[in-house]
Amino acid sequence: MSDGVSRLVRKLKGVVGDNHLLRDTDLTAGYSTDWTGRFQGHTPLVIRPANTAEVAEVVMLTAEAGFAIVPQGGNTGLVGGSVPLNGEVVLSTMRLNDCEPVDQLAQQVTCGAGVTLARAQTHVASASLDIGVDLAARDSCTIGGMIATNAGGINVLRYGAMREQVLGVEAVLADGSVVSHLEGLEKDNTGYHFPSLLAGSEGTLAIITRARLRLHPHLTDRCTAMLAFDSVEDAVAATSALRRSVTSLHAVEVIFRDAMHLVSQHINSAVPVGTNSEAWLIVEAAASSDPTEELAVAIDSLGRLVADVGVGVDSSSRNNLWQYREKVTEAISAKGTPHKLDVTLGASKLADFVTQIPAIISAIDRGSSVYMFGHLGDGNVHVNVLGSGGNEPPEAVDAAVLEYAAKLGGSISAEHGIGTAKKEFLHLNRTSAELFAFRSIKHALDPRQILNPHVLLPSEDS
Ligand code: FAD
Ligand code: MLT
Ligand code: ZN
């Protein structure tokens, strides 16, 4: 351990306690590698403060000692933003795990940043309320991480992304000062809006310690259908029609052919409908009375657009359909270390993108395999690429996919963020004037480059 780290540890012992200062590589390893295994860093120290005051003290002392900090929640981020790739200190939010009682009158809750999504969901369910964002990493991802990445997930078409759920935040800035605005007022035009600024800031502007979230009435009745399509165009057209006609529409998720066959092998269950199709939608309707009839009528009126349909009404048959979507990520990781490219396209460009991408990738590396799936209701396609033998594909693949998305007017990051994986591609979507404004904000709030200095913003000379 270097002298600088030893001195810092001595000072921090009085703040968080020795048990929450991890130095042995056996203990820090899990904090240094990301969920996919693609991003592997190293850290001299993991610090686990228990409350906002401790976070503030930790930030001040760590900055004074000259170390940069990577804030880390559940470490489920997919763009290499949550791990110490340059030997930074890791500040884990796992002990910021208090949920205040649900404010039933306002339909809001205040949670610590380290509360997992699943725990927050269970907590608010006792008041028959739901969190507006849901995603498959729910057992590990945290409220703070979800705000910092502006997470999307499966219900964006109904409730919006994480930014829309956050009414207030408490956060520690890079100089250790605390900003706290947790009243949860629906209208509050008193200047710059910290929740908006911090949503999607990926740990570069502040460490979120608590958040006030808007909640939604729990919808008791659900119906889930899997629809198979002979072409990507048909799946896109059906999505548009369903969005127009189904008032109880809760999710429209997509799995394209190769991803469907991979997940079906992985879970050892046959493709439920339309084995030879090109695309499958998982469509969910949710309401406070049975939405089955509304969904059935809408699916019926899609006529010959749909090649085959399977329906789940009780929770076991619904879960059976959902596993084909929720287990794709795991199925891909079981085969190797993918590059994860997460793009959004306008509806009119989606079919072009999905149809062209395999040829674009194969022209660069014939050995790569491409798996596509995502949130079609939001125009969000996840392009996952494995190189031959499950190794990482060549970097040129990332450039080609992201450039093609940008050329079609799409975004190079729909919901995962920029992290370290995509920062050198940010110019595809952001002008130099925008990047200058981004840097100015970062410089104003973190002039000493303490908070996640290697994330989001590209190097100055690129
Ligand atoms: P981490 O991975 O720990 O951190 C992510 C980023 O946020 C890092 O830059 C980190 O520095 C920063 N950060 C974390 N906590 C704080 C804090 N308190 N203050 C400031 N900065 C902080 N994402 C989606 O959007 N939609 C999906 O559908 C989706 N599905 C997923 C499914 C699986 C199986 C997996 C593994 C991931 C999925 N993700 C999805 C990605 C990931 O779960 C989200 O990005 C999530 O929001 C990350 O939360 P986390 O707590 O794990 O954050
Ligand atoms: C998903 O929608 O399943 C996630 O964003 C995870 C992924 O892209 O692998
Ligand atoms: Zn996703």
mmCIF file with all atom_site columns, C-alpha atoms in Angstrom, residues 151-296:
data_model
loop_
_atom_site.group_PDB
_atom_site.id
_atom_site.type_symbol
_atom_site.label_atom_id
_atom_site.label_alt_id
_atom_site.label_comp_id
_atom_site.label_asym_id
_atom_site.label_entity_id
_atom_site.label_seq_id
_atom_site.pdbx_PDB_ins_code
_atom_site.Cartn_x
_atom_site.Cartn_y
_atom_site.Cartn_z
_atom_site.occupancy
_atom_site.B_iso_or_equiv
_atom_site.pdbx_formal_charge
_atom_site.auth_seq_id
_atom_site.auth_comp_id
_atom_site.auth_asym_id
_atom_site.auth_atom_id
_atom_site.pdbx_PDB_model_num
ATOM 1   C CA . ALA A 1 151 ? -31.943 4.014   -16.829 1.00 0.00 ? 151 ALA A CA 1
ATOM 2   C CA . GLY A 1 152 ? -34.726 3.069   -19.220 1.00 0.00 ? 152 GLY A CA 1
ATOM 3   C CA . GLY A 1 153 ? -35.948 -0.517  -19.082 1.00 0.00 ? 153 GLY A CA 1
ATOM 4   C CA . ILE A 1 154 ? -39.237 -2.070  -20.058 1.00 0.00 ? 154 ILE A CA 1
ATOM 5   C CA . ASN A 1 155 ? -41.870 0.522   -19.142 1.00 0.00 ? 155 ASN A CA 1
ATOM 6   C CA . VAL A 1 156 ? -40.506 3.723   -20.682 1.00 0.00 ? 156 VAL A CA 1
ATOM 7   C CA . LEU A 1 157 ? -43.369 3.959   -23.157 1.00 0.00 ? 157 LEU A CA 1
ATOM 8   C CA . ARG A 1 158 ? -45.761 4.245   -20.213 1.00 0.00 ? 158 ARG A CA 1
ATOM 9   C CA . TYR A 1 159 ? -43.887 6.178   -17.513 1.00 0.00 ? 159 TYR A CA 1
ATOM 10  C CA . GLY A 1 160 ? -40.737 7.587   -19.125 1.00 0.00 ? 160 GLY A CA 1
ATOM 11  C CA . ALA A 1 161 ? -37.131 6.876   -18.120 1.00 0.00 ? 161 ALA A CA 1
ATOM 12  C CA . MET A 1 162 ? -35.562 7.408   -14.667 1.00 0.00 ? 162 MET A CA 1
ATOM 13  C CA . ARG A 1 163 ? -35.251 11.173  -15.170 1.00 0.00 ? 163 ARG A CA 1
ATOM 14  C CA . GLU A 1 164 ? -39.064 11.403  -15.211 1.00 0.00 ? 164 GLU A CA 1
ATOM 15  C CA . GLN A 1 165 ? -39.325 9.596   -11.869 1.00 0.00 ? 165 GLN A CA 1
ATOM 16  C CA . VAL A 1 166 ? -37.000 11.850  -9.860  1.00 0.00 ? 166 VAL A CA 1
ATOM 17  C CA . LEU A 1 167 ? -38.600 14.757  -8.019  1.00 0.00 ? 167 LEU A CA 1
ATOM 18  C CA . GLY A 1 168 ? -35.638 15.584  -5.823  1.00 0.00 ? 168 GLY A CA 1
ATOM 19  C CA . VAL A 1 169 ? -32.115 14.522  -4.941  1.00 0.00 ? 169 VAL A CA 1
ATOM 20  C CA . GLU A 1 170 ? -29.600 14.823  -2.173  1.00 0.00 ? 170 GLU A CA 1
ATOM 21  C CA . ALA A 1 171 ? -26.035 14.689  -3.452  1.00 0.00 ? 171 ALA A CA 1
ATOM 22  C CA . VAL A 1 172 ? -22.459 15.389  -2.465  1.00 0.00 ? 172 VAL A CA 1
ATOM 23  C CA . LEU A 1 173 ? -20.502 17.636  -4.809  1.00 0.00 ? 173 LEU A CA 1
ATOM 24  C CA . ALA A 1 174 ? -16.803 17.254  -5.576  1.00 0.00 ? 174 ALA A CA 1
ATOM 25  C CA . ASP A 1 175 ? -15.797 19.739  -2.851  1.00 0.00 ? 175 ASP A CA 1
ATOM 26  C CA . GLY A 1 176 ? -17.745 17.782  -0.234  1.00 0.00 ? 176 GLY A CA 1
ATOM 27  C CA . SER A 1 177 ? -20.666 20.216  -0.057  1.00 0.00 ? 177 SER A CA 1
ATOM 28  C CA . VAL A 1 178 ? -24.158 18.732  0.125   1.00 0.00 ? 178 VAL A CA 1
ATOM 29  C CA . VAL A 1 179 ? -27.109 19.773  -2.021  1.00 0.00 ? 179 VAL A CA 1
ATOM 30  C CA . SER A 1 180 ? -30.438 18.518  -0.757  1.00 0.00 ? 180 SER A CA 1
ATOM 31  C CA . HIS A 1 181 ? -33.866 19.164  -2.208  1.00 0.00 ? 181 HIS A CA 1
ATOM 32  C CA . LEU A 1 182 ? -36.211 16.326  -1.261  1.00 0.00 ? 182 LEU A CA 1
ATOM 33  C CA . GLU A 1 183 ? -39.555 18.067  -0.729  1.00 0.00 ? 183 GLU A CA 1
ATOM 34  C CA . GLY A 1 184 ? -40.999 16.412  -3.833  1.00 0.00 ? 184 GLY A CA 1
ATOM 35  C CA . LEU A 1 185 ? -42.893 19.433  -5.086  1.00 0.00 ? 185 LEU A CA 1
ATOM 36  C CA . GLU A 1 186 ? -44.446 18.733  -8.474  1.00 0.00 ? 186 GLU A CA 1
ATOM 37  C CA . LYS A 1 187 ? -43.911 22.371  -9.472  1.00 0.00 ? 187 LYS A CA 1
ATOM 38  C CA . ASP A 1 188 ? -40.763 24.172  -8.394  1.00 0.00 ? 188 ASP A CA 1
ATOM 39  C CA . ASN A 1 189 ? -39.173 26.629  -10.783 1.00 0.00 ? 189 ASN A CA 1
ATOM 40  C CA . THR A 1 190 ? -36.473 27.938  -8.490  1.00 0.00 ? 190 THR A CA 1
ATOM 41  C CA . GLY A 1 191 ? -33.550 27.778  -10.877 1.00 0.00 ? 191 GLY A CA 1
ATOM 42  C CA . TYR A 1 192 ? -31.398 24.951  -12.172 1.00 0.00 ? 192 TYR A CA 1
ATOM 43  C CA . HIS A 1 193 ? -32.921 21.519  -11.633 1.00 0.00 ? 193 HIS A CA 1
ATOM 44  C CA . PHE A 1 194 ? -30.402 19.171  -9.982  1.00 0.00 ? 194 PHE A CA 1
ATOM 45  C CA . PRO A 1 195 ? -32.398 15.968  -10.648 1.00 0.00 ? 195 PRO A CA 1
ATOM 46  C CA . SER A 1 196 ? -32.320 16.717  -14.385 1.00 0.00 ? 196 SER A CA 1
ATOM 47  C CA . LEU A 1 197 ? -28.645 17.630  -14.305 1.00 0.00 ? 197 LEU A CA 1
ATOM 48  C CA . LEU A 1 198 ? -27.645 14.516  -12.393 1.00 0.00 ? 198 LEU A CA 1
ATOM 49  C CA . ALA A 1 199 ? -29.844 12.127  -14.400 1.00 0.00 ? 199 ALA A CA 1
ATOM 50  C CA . GLY A 1 200 ? -27.437 10.680  -16.946 1.00 0.00 ? 200 GLY A CA 1
ATOM 51  C CA . SER A 1 201 ? -24.367 12.368  -15.402 1.00 0.00 ? 201 SER A CA 1
ATOM 52  C CA . GLU A 1 202 ? -22.761 8.943   -14.711 1.00 0.00 ? 202 GLU A CA 1
ATOM 53  C CA . GLY A 1 203 ? -21.050 9.940   -11.473 1.00 0.00 ? 203 GLY A CA 1
ATOM 54  C CA . THR A 1 204 ? -19.147 12.824  -13.050 1.00 0.00 ? 204 THR A CA 1
ATOM 55  C CA . LEU A 1 205 ? -20.899 15.761  -11.314 1.00 0.00 ? 205 LEU A CA 1
ATOM 56  C CA . ALA A 1 206 ? -21.920 14.556  -7.855  1.00 0.00 ? 206 ALA A CA 1
ATOM 57  C CA . ILE A 1 207 ? -22.495 11.474  -5.734  1.00 0.00 ? 207 ILE A CA 1
ATOM 58  C CA . ILE A 1 208 ? -26.218 10.986  -5.305  1.00 0.00 ? 208 ILE A CA 1
ATOM 59  C CA . THR A 1 209 ? -26.978 9.897   -1.736  1.00 0.00 ? 209 THR A CA 1
ATOM 60  C CA . ARG A 1 210 ? -30.798 10.044  -1.570  1.00 0.00 ? 210 ARG A CA 1
ATOM 61  C CA . ALA A 1 211 ? -33.640 10.526  -4.034  1.00 0.00 ? 211 ALA A CA 1
ATOM 62  C CA . ARG A 1 212 ? -37.311 11.434  -3.909  1.00 0.00 ? 212 ARG A CA 1
ATOM 63  C CA . LEU A 1 213 ? -39.209 9.330   -6.441  1.00 0.00 ? 213 LEU A CA 1
ATOM 64  C CA . ARG A 1 214 ? -42.608 9.747   -8.038  1.00 0.00 ? 214 ARG A CA 1
ATOM 65  C CA . LEU A 1 215 ? -44.688 6.537   -7.726  1.00 0.00 ? 215 LEU A CA 1
ATOM 66  C CA . HIS A 1 216 ? -47.480 5.086   -9.851  1.00 0.00 ? 216 HIS A CA 1
ATOM 67  C CA . PRO A 1 217 ? -50.630 3.199   -8.825  1.00 0.00 ? 217 PRO A CA 1
ATOM 68  C CA . HIS A 1 218 ? -49.986 -0.555  -8.916  1.00 0.00 ? 218 HIS A CA 1
ATOM 69  C CA . LEU A 1 219 ? -51.886 -2.055  -11.842 1.00 0.00 ? 219 LEU A CA 1
ATOM 70  C CA . THR A 1 220 ? -53.350 -5.315  -10.623 1.00 0.00 ? 220 THR A CA 1
ATOM 71  C CA . ASP A 1 221 ? -54.426 -6.914  -13.904 1.00 0.00 ? 221 ASP A CA 1
ATOM 72  C CA . ARG A 1 222 ? -51.997 -7.899  -16.621 1.00 0.00 ? 222 ARG A CA 1
ATOM 73  C CA . CYS A 1 223 ? -51.944 -9.745  -19.882 1.00 0.00 ? 223 CYS A CA 1
ATOM 74  C CA . THR A 1 224 ? -48.798 -10.636 -21.827 1.00 0.00 ? 224 THR A CA 1
ATOM 75  C CA . ALA A 1 225 ? -48.583 -11.815 -25.427 1.00 0.00 ? 225 ALA A CA 1
ATOM 76  C CA . MET A 1 226 ? -45.743 -13.017 -27.603 1.00 0.00 ? 226 MET A CA 1
ATOM 77  C CA . LEU A 1 227 ? -46.202 -12.127 -31.268 1.00 0.00 ? 227 LEU A CA 1
ATOM 78  C CA . ALA A 1 228 ? -44.049 -13.622 -34.035 1.00 0.00 ? 228 ALA A CA 1
ATOM 79  C CA . PHE A 1 229 ? -43.326 -11.727 -37.286 1.00 0.00 ? 229 PHE A CA 1
ATOM 80  C CA . ASP A 1 230 ? -41.936 -12.734 -40.660 1.00 0.00 ? 230 ASP A CA 1
ATOM 81  C CA . SER A 1 231 ? -40.110 -9.436  -41.091 1.00 0.00 ? 231 SER A CA 1
ATOM 82  C CA . VAL A 1 232 ? -38.641 -6.648  -39.012 1.00 0.00 ? 232 VAL A CA 1
ATOM 83  C CA . GLU A 1 233 ? -40.858 -4.179  -40.923 1.00 0.00 ? 233 GLU A CA 1
ATOM 84  C CA . ASP A 1 234 ? -43.970 -6.046  -39.745 1.00 0.00 ? 234 ASP A CA 1
ATOM 85  C CA . ALA A 1 235 ? -42.803 -5.934  -36.107 1.00 0.00 ? 235 ALA A CA 1
ATOM 86  C CA . VAL A 1 236 ? -42.202 -2.180  -36.371 1.00 0.00 ? 236 VAL A CA 1
ATOM 87  C CA . ALA A 1 237 ? -45.594 -1.566  -38.007 1.00 0.00 ? 237 ALA A CA 1
ATOM 88  C CA . ALA A 1 238 ? -47.342 -3.665  -35.324 1.00 0.00 ? 238 ALA A CA 1
ATOM 89  C CA . THR A 1 239 ? -45.576 -1.733  -32.560 1.00 0.00 ? 239 THR A CA 1
ATOM 90  C CA . SER A 1 240 ? -46.824 1.540   -33.969 1.00 0.00 ? 240 SER A CA 1
ATOM 91  C CA . ALA A 1 241 ? -50.400 0.215   -34.283 1.00 0.00 ? 241 ALA A CA 1
ATOM 92  C CA . LEU A 1 242 ? -50.393 -1.141  -30.714 1.00 0.00 ? 242 LEU A CA 1
ATOM 93  C CA . ARG A 1 243 ? -49.069 2.125   -29.332 1.00 0.00 ? 243 ARG A CA 1
ATOM 94  C CA . ARG A 1 244 ? -51.972 3.929   -31.001 1.00 0.00 ? 244 ARG A CA 1
ATOM 95  C CA . SER A 1 245 ? -54.755 1.551   -30.020 1.00 0.00 ? 245 SER A CA 1
ATOM 96  C CA . VAL A 1 246 ? -53.981 -0.018  -26.623 1.00 0.00 ? 246 VAL A CA 1
ATOM 97  C CA . THR A 1 247 ? -54.534 2.477   -23.797 1.00 0.00 ? 247 THR A CA 1
ATOM 98  C CA . SER A 1 248 ? -53.293 -0.046  -21.215 1.00 0.00 ? 248 SER A CA 1
ATOM 99  C CA . LEU A 1 249 ? -50.045 -0.720  -23.126 1.00 0.00 ? 249 LEU A CA 1
ATOM 100 C CA . HIS A 1 250 ? -47.239 -1.295  -20.597 1.00 0.00 ? 250 HIS A CA 1
ATOM 101 C CA . ALA A 1 251 ? -44.336 -2.751  -22.576 1.00 0.00 ? 251 ALA A CA 1
ATOM 102 C CA . VAL A 1 252 ? -43.398 -3.607  -26.164 1.00 0.00 ? 252 VAL A CA 1
ATOM 103 C CA . GLU A 1 253 ? -40.129 -5.522  -26.155 1.00 0.00 ? 253 GLU A CA 1
ATOM 104 C CA . VAL A 1 254 ? -38.388 -7.219  -29.066 1.00 0.00 ? 254 VAL A CA 1
ATOM 105 C CA . ILE A 1 255 ? -36.152 -10.226 -29.660 1.00 0.00 ? 255 ILE A CA 1
ATOM 106 C CA . PHE A 1 256 ? -34.698 -10.712 -33.135 1.00 0.00 ? 256 PHE A CA 1
ATOM 107 C CA . ARG A 1 257 ? -34.005 -14.114 -34.687 1.00 0.00 ? 257 ARG A CA 1
ATOM 108 C CA . ASP A 1 258 ? -30.483 -15.056 -33.570 1.00 0.00 ? 258 ASP A CA 1
ATOM 109 C CA . ALA A 1 259 ? -31.056 -13.739 -30.056 1.00 0.00 ? 259 ALA A CA 1
ATOM 110 C CA . MET A 1 260 ? -34.285 -15.750 -29.801 1.00 0.00 ? 260 MET A CA 1
ATOM 111 C CA . HIS A 1 261 ? -32.598 -18.991 -30.824 1.00 0.00 ? 261 HIS A CA 1
ATOM 112 C CA . LEU A 1 262 ? -29.710 -18.331 -28.436 1.00 0.00 ? 262 LEU A CA 1
ATOM 113 C CA . VAL A 1 263 ? -31.961 -17.655 -25.438 1.00 0.00 ? 263 VAL A CA 1
ATOM 114 C CA . SER A 1 264 ? -34.170 -20.624 -26.241 1.00 0.00 ? 264 SER A CA 1
ATOM 115 C CA . GLN A 1 265 ? -31.074 -22.883 -26.165 1.00 0.00 ? 265 GLN A CA 1
ATOM 116 C CA . HIS A 1 266 ? -29.812 -21.209 -23.002 1.00 0.00 ? 266 HIS A CA 1
ATOM 117 C CA . ILE A 1 267 ? -33.019 -21.795 -21.062 1.00 0.00 ? 267 ILE A CA 1
ATOM 118 C CA . ASN A 1 268 ? -33.529 -25.153 -22.712 1.00 0.00 ? 268 ASN A CA 1
ATOM 119 C CA . SER A 1 269 ? -37.076 -24.361 -23.867 1.00 0.00 ? 269 SER A CA 1
ATOM 120 C CA . ALA A 1 270 ? -38.444 -24.307 -27.397 1.00 0.00 ? 270 ALA A CA 1
ATOM 121 C CA . VAL A 1 271 ? -39.305 -21.005 -29.087 1.00 0.00 ? 271 VAL A CA 1
ATOM 122 C CA . PRO A 1 272 ? -42.930 -20.620 -27.941 1.00 0.00 ? 272 PRO A CA 1
ATOM 123 C CA . VAL A 1 273 ? -44.462 -19.370 -31.223 1.00 0.00 ? 273 VAL A CA 1
ATOM 124 C CA . GLY A 1 274 ? -43.379 -18.973 -34.868 1.00 0.00 ? 274 GLY A CA 1
ATOM 125 C CA . THR A 1 275 ? -40.113 -20.921 -34.740 1.00 0.00 ? 275 THR A CA 1
ATOM 126 C CA . ASN A 1 276 ? -38.858 -19.656 -38.101 1.00 0.00 ? 276 ASN A CA 1
ATOM 127 C CA . SER A 1 277 ? -39.801 -16.026 -37.633 1.00 0.00 ? 277 SER A CA 1
ATOM 128 C CA . GLU A 1 278 ? -37.525 -12.979 -37.891 1.00 0.00 ? 278 GLU A CA 1
ATOM 129 C CA . ALA A 1 279 ? -38.739 -11.070 -34.840 1.00 0.00 ? 279 ALA A CA 1
ATOM 130 C CA . TRP A 1 280 ? -40.837 -11.583 -31.717 1.00 0.00 ? 280 TRP A CA 1
ATOM 131 C CA . LEU A 1 281 ? -42.568 -8.925  -29.645 1.00 0.00 ? 281 LEU A CA 1
ATOM 132 C CA . ILE A 1 282 ? -43.417 -9.334  -25.975 1.00 0.00 ? 282 ILE A CA 1
ATOM 133 C CA . VAL A 1 283 ? -46.416 -7.081  -25.496 1.00 0.00 ? 283 VAL A CA 1
ATOM 134 C CA . GLU A 1 284 ? -47.771 -6.395  -22.034 1.00 0.00 ? 284 GLU A CA 1
ATOM 135 C CA . ALA A 1 285 ? -50.988 -4.589  -21.128 1.00 0.00 ? 285 ALA A CA 1
ATOM 136 C CA . ALA A 1 286 ? -51.631 -3.558  -17.514 1.00 0.00 ? 286 ALA A CA 1
ATOM 137 C CA . ALA A 1 287 ? -54.657 -1.895  -15.914 1.00 0.00 ? 287 ALA A CA 1
ATOM 138 C CA . SER A 1 288 ? -56.768 -1.914  -12.773 1.00 0.00 ? 288 SER A CA 1
ATOM 139 C CA . SER A 1 289 ? -59.293 -4.163  -14.506 1.00 0.00 ? 289 SER A CA 1
ATOM 140 C CA . ASP A 1 290 ? -58.592 -7.020  -16.909 1.00 0.00 ? 290 ASP A CA 1
ATOM 141 C CA . PRO A 1 291 ? -56.918 -5.635  -20.086 1.00 0.00 ? 291 PRO A CA 1
ATOM 142 C CA . THR A 1 292 ? -57.034 -8.981  -21.937 1.00 0.00 ? 292 THR A CA 1
ATOM 143 C CA . GLU A 1 293 ? -59.994 -8.044  -24.147 1.00 0.00 ? 293 GLU A CA 1
ATOM 144 C CA . GLU A 1 294 ? -58.454 -4.719  -25.164 1.00 0.00 ? 294 GLU A CA 1
ATOM 145 C CA . LEU A 1 295 ? -55.146 -6.384  -26.060 1.00 0.00 ? 295 LEU A CA 1
ATOM 146 C CA . ALA A 1 296 ? -56.847 -9.281  -27.875 1.00 0.00 ? 296 ALA A CA 1
#
